[in-house]
JSON list of C-alpha atoms in Angstrom, two decimals:
[
{"chain": "A", "resi": 1, "resn": "MET", "atom": "CA", "xyz": [-14.38, 14.25, -15.24]},
{"chain": "A", "resi": 2, "resn": "ASN", "atom": "CA", "xyz": [-12.07, 11.42, -16.32]},
{"chain": "A", "resi": 3, "resn": "ILE", "atom": "CA", "xyz": [-14.15, 8.24, -16.06]},
{"chain": "A", "resi": 4, "resn": "GLU", "atom": "CA", "xyz": [-11.35, 5.98, -17.36]},
{"chain": "A", "resi": 5, "resn": "LEU", "atom": "CA", "xyz": [-8.97, 7.25, -14.66]},
{"chain": "A", "resi": 6, "resn": "PHE", "atom": "CA", "xyz": [-11.67, 6.76, -12.04]},
{"chain": "A", "resi": 7, "resn": "ALA", "atom": "CA", "xyz": [-12.26, 3.18, -13.22]},
{"chain": "A", "resi": 8, "resn": "LYS", "atom": "CA", "xyz": [-8.55, 2.34, -13.07]},
{"chain": "A", "resi": 9, "resn": "ASN", "atom": "CA", "xyz": [-8.27, 3.87, -9.60]},
{"chain": "A", "resi": 10, "resn": "LEU", "atom": "CA", "xyz": [-11.23, 1.76, -8.47]},
{"chain": "A", "resi": 11, "resn": "LEU", "atom": "CA", "xyz": [-9.28, -1.36, -9.50]},
{"chain": "A", "resi": 12, "resn": "ILE", "atom": "CA", "xyz": [-6.19, -0.06, -7.66]},
{"chain": "A", "resi": 13, "resn": "ARG", "atom": "CA", "xyz": [-8.30, 0.62, -4.56]},
{"chain": "A", "resi": 14, "resn": "LYS", "atom": "CA", "xyz": [-9.71, -2.92, -4.73]},
{"chain": "A", "resi": 15, "resn": "GLN", "atom": "CA", "xyz": [-6.17, -4.30, -5.00]},
{"chain": "A", "resi": 16, "resn": "ALA", "atom": "CA", "xyz": [-5.07, -2.17, -2.03]},
{"chain": "A", "resi": 17, "resn": "LEU", "atom": "CA", "xyz": [-7.91, -3.46, 0.14]},
{"chain": "A", "resi": 18, "resn": "GLU", "atom": "CA", "xyz": [-7.06, -7.07, -0.81]},
{"chain": "A", "resi": 19, "resn": "ALA", "atom": "CA", "xyz": [-3.35, -6.56, -0.02]},
{"chain": "A", "resi": 20, "resn": "VAL", "atom": "CA", "xyz": [-4.15, -4.91, 3.32]},
{"chain": "A", "resi": 21, "resn": "LYS", "atom": "CA", "xyz": [-6.56, -7.73, 4.16]},
{"chain": "A", "resi": 22, "resn": "ALA", "atom": "CA", "xyz": [-3.81, -10.31, 3.49]},
{"chain": "A", "resi": 23, "resn": "LEU", "atom": "CA", "xyz": [-1.42, -8.36, 5.70]},
{"chain": "A", "resi": 24, "resn": "GLU", "atom": "CA", "xyz": [-3.89, -7.82, 8.53]},
{"chain": "A", "resi": 25, "resn": "THR", "atom": "CA", "xyz": [-5.04, -11.46, 8.43]},
{"chain": "A", "resi": 26, "resn": "ALA", "atom": "CA", "xyz": [-1.39, -12.35, 9.09]},
{"chain": "A", "resi": 27, "resn": "GLY", "atom": "CA", "xyz": [-1.36, -10.00, 12.08]},
{"chain": "A", "resi": 28, "resn": "VAL", "atom": "CA", "xyz": [0.50, -7.14, 10.39]},
{"chain": "A", "resi": 29, "resn": "GLU", "atom": "CA", "xyz": [-0.71, -3.69, 11.44]},
{"chain": "A", "resi": 30, "resn": "THR", "atom": "CA", "xyz": [-1.00, -1.37, 8.44]},
{"chain": "A", "resi": 31, "resn": "ILE", "atom": "CA", "xyz": [-1.70, 2.21, 7.43]},
{"chain": "A", "resi": 32, "resn": "LEU", "atom": "CA", "xyz": [-2.31, 3.15, 3.79]},
{"chain": "A", "resi": 33, "resn": "LEU", "atom": "CA", "xyz": [-0.25, 6.13, 2.65]},
{"chain": "A", "resi": 34, "resn": "LYS", "atom": "CA", "xyz": [-0.27, 8.69, -0.14]},
{"chain": "A", "resi": 35, "resn": "GLY", "atom": "CA", "xyz": [-2.47, 8.25, -3.22]},
{"chain": "A", "resi": 36, "resn": "VAL", "atom": "CA", "xyz": [-4.57, 5.27, -2.18]},
{"chain": "A", "resi": 37, "resn": "ALA", "atom": "CA", "xyz": [-5.07, 6.78, 1.28]},
{"chain": "A", "resi": 38, "resn": "LEU", "atom": "CA", "xyz": [-6.29, 9.99, -0.38]},
{"chain": "A", "resi": 39, "resn": "MET", "atom": "CA", "xyz": [-8.84, 7.96, -2.35]},
{"chain": "A", "resi": 40, "resn": "GLU", "atom": "CA", "xyz": [-10.25, 6.72, 0.95]},
{"chain": "A", "resi": 41, "resn": "VAL", "atom": "CA", "xyz": [-10.62, 10.12, 2.62]},
{"chain": "A", "resi": 42, "resn": "ALA", "atom": "CA", "xyz": [-11.33, 12.20, -0.49]},
{"chain": "A", "resi": 43, "resn": "PRO", "atom": "CA", "xyz": [-12.97, 10.02, -3.18]},
{"chain": "A", "resi": 44, "resn": "GLU", "atom": "CA", "xyz": [-12.94, 12.90, -5.67]},
{"chain": "A", "resi": 45, "resn": "TYR", "atom": "CA", "xyz": [-9.14, 12.41, -5.81]},
{"chain": "A", "resi": 46, "resn": "SER", "atom": "CA", "xyz": [-9.86, 9.26, -7.85]},
{"chain": "A", "resi": 47, "resn": "PHE", "atom": "CA", "xyz": [-10.79, 11.50, -10.78]},
{"chain": "A", "resi": 48, "resn": "GLU", "atom": "CA", "xyz": [-7.64, 13.64, -10.48]},
{"chain": "A", "resi": 49, "resn": "ARG", "atom": "CA", "xyz": [-4.55, 11.44, -10.51]},
{"chain": "A", "resi": 50, "resn": "GLU", "atom": "CA", "xyz": [-3.72, 7.81, -11.17]},
{"chain": "A", "resi": 51, "resn": "ALA", "atom": "CA", "xyz": [-2.12, 5.92, -8.29]},
{"chain": "A", "resi": 52, "resn": "GLU", "atom": "CA", "xyz": [1.24, 4.50, -9.40]},
{"chain": "A", "resi": 53, "resn": "ASP", "atom": "CA", "xyz": [1.64, 2.13, -6.48]},
{"chain": "A", "resi": 54, "resn": "ILE", "atom": "CA", "xyz": [0.13, 1.17, -3.14]},
{"chain": "A", "resi": 55, "resn": "ASP", "atom": "CA", "xyz": [2.20, 2.49, -0.26]},
{"chain": "A", "resi": 56, "resn": "VAL", "atom": "CA", "xyz": [1.63, 0.61, 2.99]},
{"chain": "A", "resi": 57, "resn": "LEU", "atom": "CA", "xyz": [3.20, 1.57, 6.28]},
{"chain": "A", "resi": 58, "resn": "ILE", "atom": "CA", "xyz": [3.65, -1.49, 8.49]},
{"chain": "A", "resi": 59, "resn": "LYS", "atom": "CA", "xyz": [4.39, -1.59, 12.17]},
{"chain": "A", "resi": 60, "resn": "PRO", "atom": "CA", "xyz": [8.16, -1.75, 12.78]},
{"chain": "A", "resi": 61, "resn": "GLY", "atom": "CA", "xyz": [9.42, -5.29, 13.30]},
{"chain": "A", "resi": 62, "resn": "MET", "atom": "CA", "xyz": [6.73, -6.88, 11.12]},
{"chain": "A", "resi": 63, "resn": "LEU", "atom": "CA", "xyz": [8.53, -6.89, 7.79]},
{"chain": "A", "resi": 64, "resn": "GLY", "atom": "CA", "xyz": [9.20, -10.65, 7.74]},
{"chain": "A", "resi": 65, "resn": "ARG", "atom": "CA", "xyz": [5.58, -11.43, 8.52]},
{"chain": "A", "resi": 66, "resn": "ALA", "atom": "CA", "xyz": [4.43, -8.91, 5.90]},
{"chain": "A", "resi": 67, "resn": "VAL", "atom": "CA", "xyz": [6.66, -10.45, 3.24]},
{"chain": "A", "resi": 68, "resn": "ARG", "atom": "CA", "xyz": [5.30, -13.92, 3.97]},
{"chain": "A", "resi": 69, "resn": "ALA", "atom": "CA", "xyz": [1.72, -12.62, 3.89]},
{"chain": "A", "resi": 70, "resn": "LEU", "atom": "CA", "xyz": [2.12, -10.98, 0.49]},
{"chain": "A", "resi": 71, "resn": "GLU", "atom": "CA", "xyz": [3.97, -13.98, -0.92]},
{"chain": "A", "resi": 72, "resn": "SER", "atom": "CA", "xyz": [1.11, -16.19, 0.31]},
{"chain": "A", "resi": 73, "resn": "ALA", "atom": "CA", "xyz": [-1.25, -13.89, -1.60]},
{"chain": "A", "resi": 74, "resn": "ASP", "atom": "CA", "xyz": [0.73, -14.57, -4.81]},
{"chain": "A", "resi": 75, "resn": "TYR", "atom": "CA", "xyz": [2.82, -11.40, -4.77]},
{"chain": "A", "resi": 76, "resn": "SER", "atom": "CA", "xyz": [6.50, -11.60, -5.70]},
{"chain": "A", "resi": 77, "resn": "ARG", "atom": "CA", "xyz": [9.31, -9.31, -4.70]},
{"chain": "A", "resi": 78, "resn": "ARG", "atom": "CA", "xyz": [10.57, -6.96, -7.34]},
{"chain": "A", "resi": 79, "resn": "PRO", "atom": "CA", "xyz": [14.25, -7.91, -7.88]},
{"chain": "A", "resi": 80, "resn": "SER", "atom": "CA", "xyz": [15.41, -4.29, -7.83]},
{"chain": "A", "resi": 81, "resn": "ASP", "atom": "CA", "xyz": [13.62, -3.45, -4.55]},
{"chain": "A", "resi": 82, "resn": "PRO", "atom": "CA", "xyz": [13.03, -6.06, -1.83]},
{"chain": "A", "resi": 83, "resn": "CYS", "atom": "CA", "xyz": [10.18, -4.03, -0.28]},
{"chain": "A", "resi": 84, "resn": "THR", "atom": "CA", "xyz": [8.19, -3.75, -3.53]},
{"chain": "A", "resi": 85, "resn": "PHE", "atom": "CA", "xyz": [5.80, -6.54, -4.47]},
{"chain": "A", "resi": 86, "resn": "GLU", "atom": "CA", "xyz": [4.06, -7.26, -7.75]},
{"chain": "A", "resi": 87, "resn": "LYS", "atom": "CA", "xyz": [1.24, -9.62, -8.60]},
{"chain": "A", "resi": 88, "resn": "GLN", "atom": "CA", "xyz": [0.40, -10.83, -12.06]},
{"chain": "A", "resi": 89, "resn": "GLY", "atom": "CA", "xyz": [-2.87, -9.34, -13.24]},
{"chain": "A", "resi": 90, "resn": "CYS", "atom": "CA", "xyz": [-2.75, -6.46, -10.76]},
{"chain": "A", "resi": 91, "resn": "ALA", "atom": "CA", "xyz": [-2.49, -2.85, -11.84]},
{"chain": "A", "resi": 92, "resn": "VAL", "atom": "CA", "xyz": [0.30, -1.57, -9.59]},
{"chain": "A", "resi": 93, "resn": "PRO", "atom": "CA", "xyz": [2.98, -2.75, -7.17]},
{"chain": "A", "resi": 94, "resn": "VAL", "atom": "CA", "xyz": [2.67, -2.73, -3.38]},
{"chain": "A", "resi": 95, "resn": "ASP", "atom": "CA", "xyz": [5.44, -0.90, -1.51]},
{"chain": "A", "resi": 96, "resn": "LEU", "atom": "CA", "xyz": [6.01, -1.79, 2.14]},
{"chain": "A", "resi": 97, "resn": "CYS", "atom": "CA", "xyz": [7.67, 0.61, 4.53]},
{"chain": "A", "resi": 98, "resn": "GLU", "atom": "CA", "xyz": [8.47, 0.14, 8.21]},
{"chain": "A", "resi": 99, "resn": "GLY", "atom": "CA", "xyz": [8.83, 3.80, 9.01]},
{"chain": "A", "resi": 100, "resn": "LEU", "atom": "CA", "xyz": [8.38, 7.33, 7.78]},
{"chain": "A", "resi": 101, "resn": "TRP", "atom": "CA", "xyz": [11.72, 8.89, 6.91]},
{"chain": "A", "resi": 102, "resn": "TYR", "atom": "CA", "xyz": [10.82, 12.24, 8.47]},
{"chain": "A", "resi": 103, "resn": "LEU", "atom": "CA", "xyz": [10.07, 10.76, 11.91]},
{"chain": "A", "resi": 104, "resn": "THR", "atom": "CA", "xyz": [12.61, 9.68, 14.51]},
{"chain": "A", "resi": 105, "resn": "ILE", "atom": "CA", "xyz": [12.85, 6.03, 15.51]},
{"chain": "A", "resi": 106, "resn": "ASP", "atom": "CA", "xyz": [10.78, 6.81, 18.61]},
{"chain": "A", "resi": 107, "resn": "GLY", "atom": "CA", "xyz": [8.30, 8.79, 16.51]},
{"chain": "A", "resi": 108, "resn": "ASN", "atom": "CA", "xyz": [7.81, 5.85, 14.18]},
{"chain": "A", "resi": 109, "resn": "LYS", "atom": "CA", "xyz": [7.17, 3.56, 17.14]},
{"chain": "A", "resi": 110, "resn": "THR", "atom": "CA", "xyz": [4.31, 5.77, 18.29]},
{"chain": "A", "resi": 111, "resn": "VAL", "atom": "CA", "xyz": [2.47, 5.86, 14.94]},
{"chain": "A", "resi": 112, "resn": "PHE", "atom": "CA", "xyz": [0.69, 2.59, 15.74]},
{"chain": "A", "resi": 113, "resn": "ASP", "atom": "CA", "xyz": [-0.02, 3.36, 19.40]}
]
């Protein structure tokens, strides 16, 4: 059991919940994806692998509102990727995505229904 990895993942989870709260307070619908989502449904995953980022699916059409929400929460855009946000003192970046690449446009619209 890797306690140090678990402790770091707890901090990443806390950061994810704070980022999602900022987004949802601004009216942005969200779904956590990948590593951080796995920590929520299978906490034992927190001992297995370190999350490298926080992937957040946002409802299509809400990118502008999401950007403003994260910037209001002291995140800044990563210059090399306008959908990746970093915050000083936080463990990992937040990646926003408006759709899942393997779904059609119509499929992505139904994810939040």
